[in-house]
Coordinates of C-alpha atoms in Angstrom, one line a residue:
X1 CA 5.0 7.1 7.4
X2 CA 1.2 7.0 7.8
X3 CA 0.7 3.5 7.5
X4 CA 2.2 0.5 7.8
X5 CA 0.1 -0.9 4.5
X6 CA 2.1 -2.4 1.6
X7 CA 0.7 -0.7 -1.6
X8 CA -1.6 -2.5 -4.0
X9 CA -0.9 -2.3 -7.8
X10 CA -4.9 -3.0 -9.5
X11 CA -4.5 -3.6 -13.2
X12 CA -8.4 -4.2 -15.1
X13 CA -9.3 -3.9 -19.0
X14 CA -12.2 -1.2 -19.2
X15 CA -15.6 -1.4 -20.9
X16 CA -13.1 0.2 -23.8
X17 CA -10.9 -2.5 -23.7
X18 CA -8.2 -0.3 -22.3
X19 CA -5.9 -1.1 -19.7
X20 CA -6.4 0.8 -16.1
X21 CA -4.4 1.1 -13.2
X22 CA -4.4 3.0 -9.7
X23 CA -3.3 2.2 -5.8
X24 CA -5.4 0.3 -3.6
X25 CA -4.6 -0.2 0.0
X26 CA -2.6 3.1 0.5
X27 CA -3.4 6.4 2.4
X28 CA -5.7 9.3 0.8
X29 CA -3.8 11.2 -2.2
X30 CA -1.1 8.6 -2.8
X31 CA 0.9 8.7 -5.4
X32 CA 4.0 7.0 -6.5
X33 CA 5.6 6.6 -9.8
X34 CA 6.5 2.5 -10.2
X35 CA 7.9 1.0 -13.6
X36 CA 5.3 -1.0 -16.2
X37 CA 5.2 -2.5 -19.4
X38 CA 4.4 -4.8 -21.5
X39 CA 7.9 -6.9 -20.9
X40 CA 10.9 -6.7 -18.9
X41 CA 13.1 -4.7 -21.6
X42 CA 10.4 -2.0 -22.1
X43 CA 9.5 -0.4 -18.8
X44 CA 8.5 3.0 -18.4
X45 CA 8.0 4.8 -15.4
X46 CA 4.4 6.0 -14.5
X47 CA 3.4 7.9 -12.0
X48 CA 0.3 6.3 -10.4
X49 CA -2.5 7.3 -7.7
X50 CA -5.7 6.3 -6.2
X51 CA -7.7 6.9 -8.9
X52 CA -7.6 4.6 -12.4
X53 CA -5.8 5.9 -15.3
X54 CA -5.5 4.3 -18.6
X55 CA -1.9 3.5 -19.7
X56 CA -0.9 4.8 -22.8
X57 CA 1.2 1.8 -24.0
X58 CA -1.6 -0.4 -25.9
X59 CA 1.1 -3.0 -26.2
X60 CA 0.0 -4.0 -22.4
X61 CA -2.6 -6.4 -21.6
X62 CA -3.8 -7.9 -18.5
X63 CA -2.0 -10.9 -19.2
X64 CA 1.1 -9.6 -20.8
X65 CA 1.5 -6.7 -18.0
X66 CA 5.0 -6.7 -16.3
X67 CA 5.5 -4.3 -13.2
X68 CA 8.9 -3.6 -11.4
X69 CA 8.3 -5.8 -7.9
X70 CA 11.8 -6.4 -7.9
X71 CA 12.7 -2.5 -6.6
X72 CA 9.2 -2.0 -5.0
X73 CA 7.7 -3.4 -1.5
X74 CA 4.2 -4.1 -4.0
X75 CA 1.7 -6.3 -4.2
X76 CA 0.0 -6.3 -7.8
X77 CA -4.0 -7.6 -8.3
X78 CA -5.1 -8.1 -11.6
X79 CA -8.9 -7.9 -12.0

């Protein structure tokens, strides 16, 4: 363990409209897969790092967007 941090889940909309995650809060190079979509039934596992990717799913909004914080020690920010 390099720090004692909890991990921060950012979800924004690009200037595309798409939606973008990554880690805030965590150590350099972190990466860790976590569980996302855009309800509870249809989760899919992403792997996630510091740096924002767009999800794939374009059934996920901002508003709509579920993450697994049930299985994680997370906090999630929506921007």
């Amino acid at each position: 363990v390099k720090t004692n941090k909890i991990p921060i889940i950012s979800v924004k909309k690009n200037e595309n409209g798409d939606i973008e995650v990554k880690w805030k809060n965590t150590v350099k190079d972190f990466e860790m897969p976590i569980f996302i979509g855009p309800d509870k039934n249809n989760l899919e596992k992403i792997n996630i790092n510091n740096t924002y990717q767009v999800l794939s799913n374009k059934n996920i909004s901002v508003q709509n967007i579920v993450i697994d914080t049930f299985n994680y020690y997370i906090d999630v920010h929506k921007d």
